[in-house]
Structures are given as C-alpha cells and as structure tokens.
Coordinates of C-alpha atoms and ligand atoms in Angstrom, one line a residue:
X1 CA 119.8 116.5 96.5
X2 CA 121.6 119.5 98.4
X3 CA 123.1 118.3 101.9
X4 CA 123.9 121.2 104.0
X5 CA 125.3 121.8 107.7
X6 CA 125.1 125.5 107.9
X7 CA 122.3 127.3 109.1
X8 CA 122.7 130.4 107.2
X9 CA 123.1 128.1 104.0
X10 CA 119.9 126.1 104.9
X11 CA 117.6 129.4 105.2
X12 CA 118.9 130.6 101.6
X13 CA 118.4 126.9 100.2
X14 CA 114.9 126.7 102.0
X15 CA 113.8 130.3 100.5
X16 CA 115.2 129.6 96.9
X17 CA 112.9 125.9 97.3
X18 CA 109.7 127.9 98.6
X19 CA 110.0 130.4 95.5
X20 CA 107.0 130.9 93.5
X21 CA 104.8 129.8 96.3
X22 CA 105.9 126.3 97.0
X23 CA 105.3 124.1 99.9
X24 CA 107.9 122.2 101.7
X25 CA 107.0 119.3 103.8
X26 CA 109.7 118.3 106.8
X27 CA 110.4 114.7 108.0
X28 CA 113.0 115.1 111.1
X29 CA 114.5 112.0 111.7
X30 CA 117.7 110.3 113.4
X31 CA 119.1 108.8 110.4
X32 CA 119.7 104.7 110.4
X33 CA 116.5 105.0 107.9
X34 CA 114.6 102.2 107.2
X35 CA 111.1 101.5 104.9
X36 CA 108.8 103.5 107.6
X37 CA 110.9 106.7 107.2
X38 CA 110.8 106.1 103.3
X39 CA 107.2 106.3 103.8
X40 CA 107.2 109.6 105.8
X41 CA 109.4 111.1 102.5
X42 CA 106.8 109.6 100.1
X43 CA 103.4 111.4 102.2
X44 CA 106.4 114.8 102.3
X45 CA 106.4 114.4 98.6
X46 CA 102.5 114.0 98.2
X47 CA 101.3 116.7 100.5
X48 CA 104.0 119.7 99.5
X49 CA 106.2 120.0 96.8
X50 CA 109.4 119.3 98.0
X51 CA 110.8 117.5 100.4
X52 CA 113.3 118.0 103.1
X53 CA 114.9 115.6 105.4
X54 CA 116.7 116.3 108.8
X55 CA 119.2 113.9 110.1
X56 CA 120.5 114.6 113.5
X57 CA 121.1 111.9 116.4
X58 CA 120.0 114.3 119.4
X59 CA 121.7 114.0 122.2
X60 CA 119.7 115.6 124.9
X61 CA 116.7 113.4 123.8
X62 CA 119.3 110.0 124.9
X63 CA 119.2 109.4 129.3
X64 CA 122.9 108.9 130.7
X65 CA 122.9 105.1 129.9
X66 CA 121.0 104.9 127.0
X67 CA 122.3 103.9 123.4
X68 CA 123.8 107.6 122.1
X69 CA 126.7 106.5 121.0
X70 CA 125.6 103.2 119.7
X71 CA 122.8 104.4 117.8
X72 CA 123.7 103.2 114.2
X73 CA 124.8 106.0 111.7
X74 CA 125.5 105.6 108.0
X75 CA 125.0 108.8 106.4
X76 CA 126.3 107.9 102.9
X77 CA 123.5 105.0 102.8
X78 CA 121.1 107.1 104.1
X79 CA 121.3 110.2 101.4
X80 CA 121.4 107.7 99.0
X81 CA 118.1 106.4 99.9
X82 CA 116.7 110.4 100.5
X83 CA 118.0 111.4 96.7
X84 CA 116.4 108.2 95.5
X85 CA 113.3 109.1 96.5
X86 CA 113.7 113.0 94.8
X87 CA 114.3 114.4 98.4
X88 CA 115.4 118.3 97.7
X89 CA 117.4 118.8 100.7
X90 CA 119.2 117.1 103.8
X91 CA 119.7 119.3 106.7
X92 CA 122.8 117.3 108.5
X93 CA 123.8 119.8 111.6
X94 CA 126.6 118.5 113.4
X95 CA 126.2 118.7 117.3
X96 CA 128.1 122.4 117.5
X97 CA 125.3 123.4 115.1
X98 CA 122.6 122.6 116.7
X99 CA 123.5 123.6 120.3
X100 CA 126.1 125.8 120.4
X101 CA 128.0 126.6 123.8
X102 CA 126.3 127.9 126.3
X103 CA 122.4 126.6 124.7
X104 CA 120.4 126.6 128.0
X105 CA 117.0 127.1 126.4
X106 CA 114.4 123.7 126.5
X107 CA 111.1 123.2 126.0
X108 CA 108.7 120.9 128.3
X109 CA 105.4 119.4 127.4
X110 CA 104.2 119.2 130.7
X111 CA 101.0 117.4 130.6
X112 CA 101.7 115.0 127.9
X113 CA 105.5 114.2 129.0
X114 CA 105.1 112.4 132.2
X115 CA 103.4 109.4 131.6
X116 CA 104.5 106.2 129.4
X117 CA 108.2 106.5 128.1
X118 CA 108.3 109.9 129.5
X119 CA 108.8 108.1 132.6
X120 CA 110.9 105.7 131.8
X121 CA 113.0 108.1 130.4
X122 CA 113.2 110.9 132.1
X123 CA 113.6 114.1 130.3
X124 CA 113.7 112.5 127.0
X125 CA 110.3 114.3 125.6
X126 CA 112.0 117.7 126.5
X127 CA 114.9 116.5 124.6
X128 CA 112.3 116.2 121.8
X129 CA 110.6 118.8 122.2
X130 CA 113.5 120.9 122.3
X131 CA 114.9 119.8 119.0
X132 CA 112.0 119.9 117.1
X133 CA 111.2 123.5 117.8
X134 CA 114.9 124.4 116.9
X135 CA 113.9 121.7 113.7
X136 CA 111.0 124.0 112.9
X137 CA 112.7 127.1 113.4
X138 CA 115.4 126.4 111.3
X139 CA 113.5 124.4 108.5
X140 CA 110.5 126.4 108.7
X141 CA 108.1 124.2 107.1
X142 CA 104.4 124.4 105.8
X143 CA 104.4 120.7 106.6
X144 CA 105.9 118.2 109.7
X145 CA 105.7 114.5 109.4
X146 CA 105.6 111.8 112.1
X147 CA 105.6 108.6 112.0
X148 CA 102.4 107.2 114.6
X149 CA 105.2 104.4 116.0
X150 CA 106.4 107.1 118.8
X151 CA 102.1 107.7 119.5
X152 CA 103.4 109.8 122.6
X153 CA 105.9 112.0 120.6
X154 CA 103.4 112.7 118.1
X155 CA 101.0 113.8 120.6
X156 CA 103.7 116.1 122.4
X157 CA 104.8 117.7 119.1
X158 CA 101.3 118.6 117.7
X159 CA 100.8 120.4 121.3
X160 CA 104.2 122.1 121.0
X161 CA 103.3 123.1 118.0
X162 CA 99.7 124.6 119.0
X163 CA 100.7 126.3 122.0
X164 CA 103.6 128.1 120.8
X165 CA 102.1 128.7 117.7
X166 CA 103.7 127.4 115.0
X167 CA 102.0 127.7 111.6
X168 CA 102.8 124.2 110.6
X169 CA 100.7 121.5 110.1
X170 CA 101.4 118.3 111.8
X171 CA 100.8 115.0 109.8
X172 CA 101.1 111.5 111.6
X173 CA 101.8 108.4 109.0
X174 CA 100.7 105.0 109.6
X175 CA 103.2 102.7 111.6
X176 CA 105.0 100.7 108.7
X177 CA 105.3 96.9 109.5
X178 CA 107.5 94.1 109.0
X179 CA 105.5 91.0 107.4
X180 CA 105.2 89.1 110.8
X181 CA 103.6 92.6 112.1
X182 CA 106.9 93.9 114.2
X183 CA 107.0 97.7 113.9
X184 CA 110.1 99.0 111.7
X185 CA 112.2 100.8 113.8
X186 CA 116.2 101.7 113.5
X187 CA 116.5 99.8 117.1
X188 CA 115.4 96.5 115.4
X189 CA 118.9 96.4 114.6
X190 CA 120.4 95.4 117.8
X191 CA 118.2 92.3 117.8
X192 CA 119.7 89.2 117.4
X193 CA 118.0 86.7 115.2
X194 CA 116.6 84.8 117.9
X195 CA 115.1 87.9 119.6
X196 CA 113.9 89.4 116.1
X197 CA 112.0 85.8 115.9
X198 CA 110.7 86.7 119.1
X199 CA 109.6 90.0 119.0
X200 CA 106.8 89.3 117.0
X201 CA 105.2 88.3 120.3
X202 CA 104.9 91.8 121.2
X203 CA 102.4 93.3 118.2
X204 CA 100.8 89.9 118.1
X205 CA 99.8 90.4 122.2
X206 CA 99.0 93.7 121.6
X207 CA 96.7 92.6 118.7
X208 CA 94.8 90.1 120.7
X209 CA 94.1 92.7 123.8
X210 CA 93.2 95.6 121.1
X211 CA 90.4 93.5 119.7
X212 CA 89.7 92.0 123.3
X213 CA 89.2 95.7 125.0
X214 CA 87.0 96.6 121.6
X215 CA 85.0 93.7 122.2
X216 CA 84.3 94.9 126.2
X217 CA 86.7 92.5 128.4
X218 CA 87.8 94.4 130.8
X219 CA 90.8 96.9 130.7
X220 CA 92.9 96.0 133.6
X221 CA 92.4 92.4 133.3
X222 CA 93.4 92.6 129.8
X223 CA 96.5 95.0 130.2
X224 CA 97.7 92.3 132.7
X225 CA 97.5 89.4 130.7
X226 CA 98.7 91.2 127.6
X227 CA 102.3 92.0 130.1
X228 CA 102.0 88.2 130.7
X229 CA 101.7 87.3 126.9
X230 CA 104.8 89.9 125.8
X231 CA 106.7 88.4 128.6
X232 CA 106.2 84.7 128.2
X233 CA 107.1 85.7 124.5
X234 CA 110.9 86.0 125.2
X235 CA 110.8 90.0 127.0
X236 CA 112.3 90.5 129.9
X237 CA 110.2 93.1 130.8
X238 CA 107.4 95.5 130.4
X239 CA 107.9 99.4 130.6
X240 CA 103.8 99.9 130.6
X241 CA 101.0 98.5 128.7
X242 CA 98.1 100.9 128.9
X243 CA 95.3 102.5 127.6
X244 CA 95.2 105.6 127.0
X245 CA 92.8 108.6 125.4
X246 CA 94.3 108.8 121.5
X247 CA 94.7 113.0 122.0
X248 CA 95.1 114.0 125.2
X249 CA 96.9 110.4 126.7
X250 CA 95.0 110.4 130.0
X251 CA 94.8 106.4 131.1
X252 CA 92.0 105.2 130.9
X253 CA 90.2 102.1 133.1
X254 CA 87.4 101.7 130.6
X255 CA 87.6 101.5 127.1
X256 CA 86.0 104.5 125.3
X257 CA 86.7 106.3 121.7
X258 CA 89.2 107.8 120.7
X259 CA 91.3 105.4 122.6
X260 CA 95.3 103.7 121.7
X261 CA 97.0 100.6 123.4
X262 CA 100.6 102.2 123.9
X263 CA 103.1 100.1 125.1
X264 CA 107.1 99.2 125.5
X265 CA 109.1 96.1 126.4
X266 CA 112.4 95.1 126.8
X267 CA 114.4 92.1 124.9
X268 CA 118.3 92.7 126.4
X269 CA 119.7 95.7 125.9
X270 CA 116.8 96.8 123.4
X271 CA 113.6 98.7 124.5
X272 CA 111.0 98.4 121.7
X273 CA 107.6 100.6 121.6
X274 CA 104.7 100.1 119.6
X275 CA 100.7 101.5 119.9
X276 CA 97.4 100.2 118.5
X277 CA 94.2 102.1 117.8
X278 CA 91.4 100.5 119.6
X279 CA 87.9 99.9 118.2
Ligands
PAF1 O1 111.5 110.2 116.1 C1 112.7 110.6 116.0 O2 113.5 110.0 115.2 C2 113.2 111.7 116.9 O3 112.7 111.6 118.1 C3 113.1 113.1 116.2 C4 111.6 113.4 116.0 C5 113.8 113.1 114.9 C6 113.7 114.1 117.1 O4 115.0 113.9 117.3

C-alpha cells in the first residue's frame, strides 16, 4: 500500500491506479479506524477495483471547544489495518496540505445543514462539505463511500455532489454495530466502561420508538418519551430526537415513507449520534 502526502504525487499515483480503465472507489475518513470503516474498504473493494483511503482529522469540521486535539490518532495501526485489507493507496495530507495559507474558499449545504447536528454544531457540515469537495478534487474518484452512522452528512454530501456536479457516485454502507447494538464509532473511545455499559440505552430506545412510530403511535409523543428513555439510561442530555424525511431531512410530525429517526445524546464529555430507518 502506497502512503502519500503530496498532491502532485497522489494525482500521478491515482492516474497510474486508473490505467487500463480501472475504477477507484474513495472512503474519506478521520483515521482512529475501527470494524465499520473496515467495512466501507471492503464495499470500496467490491464496487471498483481499487481502493483508496483518506485519513485527515479536519479541523474546520471541529467547533472551538470540541475534541480536535483529542481526537485519537494512530496512523501506524491504522495503515496496517488499510494494507491488510489490499487498500492501494493512503492519501495522509498534513494540515499545510490541505489548506494552505490564505484558503478562504468553503462550501455550505444550505438547506440540509441547519437542522440536527448542524445546529448543535455550528458550521461543522461546511467544515464537511468543504473537505470533501477538496477530497474529491484531489482523489478524483468513480466511487465515494459513507458510512449511514453520520445519516445527515451523507445526505449533505450526495447534494454537494449533485449540485456542483461531481461525476461520482455516492454509496452509503450499513451502520456497523457492536453486539449489544451501540453504533461503532472512533468517539466510543472516550467512554468509560461504566458509560460504554450504558450507552446501549441509546440504540435500544431508539429501537423501541422506530417500531412504535411504524406501528402508528404518535410522533411527538413518542420522540418525547424516547428523550426520557435515553436519559434515564445514564445521558445527560439529548441534542434532538426527530423524525425526519430519509432524503431531503425535513421534520416530520407524522410518520410517512421514506422516513429516519436521527438522533444524538450526550454521556460527559462524549456526544454520540446514531439514526434508524423507520418502517
Ligand atoms: O465522517 C468522517 O469521518 C468525516 O466527517 C469525513 C467525511 C472524513 C470528513 O472529514
């Protein structure tokens, strides 16, 4: 597996992979990888025929008191794990790389940014949004894949992606699951073991209202109990429980289809998110 930093490297790397007409699959991630991004390599390496990995903790996707610093980093563990799988390349910018002095460009999402963690976090989605575009650019895929864990950032990327046109196809993979159902995600981490024990309160409420709203109770009255239910499972608090339209994210007050459960909590320090289809 080739790890490269420089741009002008990774466009004559890219080109030499895409000889002969092959297809090359992107999975852009933050590193810290655990078994869900493993299975975002595997669906690279079944849809295209080869593989290649980003790593790059973004910055301007991370609010003035969130966890940039903190967020774990292990890059010798994680290309280990990438060139077990028969990843082709890692594409590891450094921070000068990406946004060199004097970057003033972003890219906003407007409609689908707002809501959910957009407003919890403000200007995180642009942050996203941002990178990926500069991702794509530099990558320049046939193939992008998401995991369906951040439901709102895969929503936000595939519209990115249509209206500025990019000619890359935009995959969501399943949410991979711990055994007690908790979503993988690199923020599990900061869980102690008392909280990890806990946490399992949070896909198991959001289980119970998914089939509870299929079945016709109604929304509202179910969102607010499910907020109970997460909270009187050890959270401290609830960021939003909501229903929403699976595409286009609008809330919705009664259930119709296509329609997700999105939702984030708090447990400390750590925010956790995690979405459901319903029906
Ligand atoms: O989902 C993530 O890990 C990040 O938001 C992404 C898509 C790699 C952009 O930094």
């Amino acid at each position: 597996m080739q790890i490269i930093r420089d741009i002008a490297m990774l466009h004559r790397a890219v080109t030499a992979l895409k000889q002969g007409g092959k297809s090359v699959a992107l999975v852009p991630t933050m590193g810290a990888l655990h078994d869900g991004h493993i299975s975002l390599v595997r669906m690279a390496k079944r849809v295209a025929d080869h593989a290649v990995v980003s790593i790059f903790v973004n910055p301007t996707q991370f609010g003035p008191n969130e966890d940039f610093a903190a967020y774990p980093r292990d890059e010798a563990r994680d290309a280990a794990l990438l060139a077990q799988q028969g990843t082709a390349l890692l594409w590891a910018p450094d921070v000068g790389t990406m946004y060199p002095g004097g970057h003033s460009t972003h890219i906003e999402v407007a409609e689908l940014g707002a809501d959910y963690c957009g407003a919890a976090r403000p200007g995180h989605f642009d942050g996203v949004a941002t990178v990926v575009a500069k991702l794509f650019n530099q990558v320049r895929p046939d193939v992008a894949i998401f995991g369906e864990k951040d439901w709102q950032q895969l929503a936000i990327i595939r519209r990115m992606a249509r209206d500025l046109d990019f000619a890359i196809d935009i995959l969501g993979a399943p949410i991979a699951r711990d055994t007690d159902g908790l979503a993988l995600s690199s923020r599990n981490a900061y869980l102690s073991t008392a909280q990890r024990t806990a946490a399992t309160a949070f896909p198991q409420a959001l289980t119970v209202a998914a089939k509870a709203i299929a079945t016709g109770s109604d929304v509202e009255e179910t969102l607010a109990k499910t907020e109970a239910a997460i909270v009187a499972g050890g959270f401290d608090s609830v960021d939003y429980v909501a229903l929403a339209d699976a595409e286009n994210l609008e809330r919705l007050s009664a259930f119709r289809k296509p329609a997700r459960l999105l939702a984030a909590a708090r447990m400390g320090k750590t925010r956790l998110i995690d979405n459901l289809a319903v029906g």
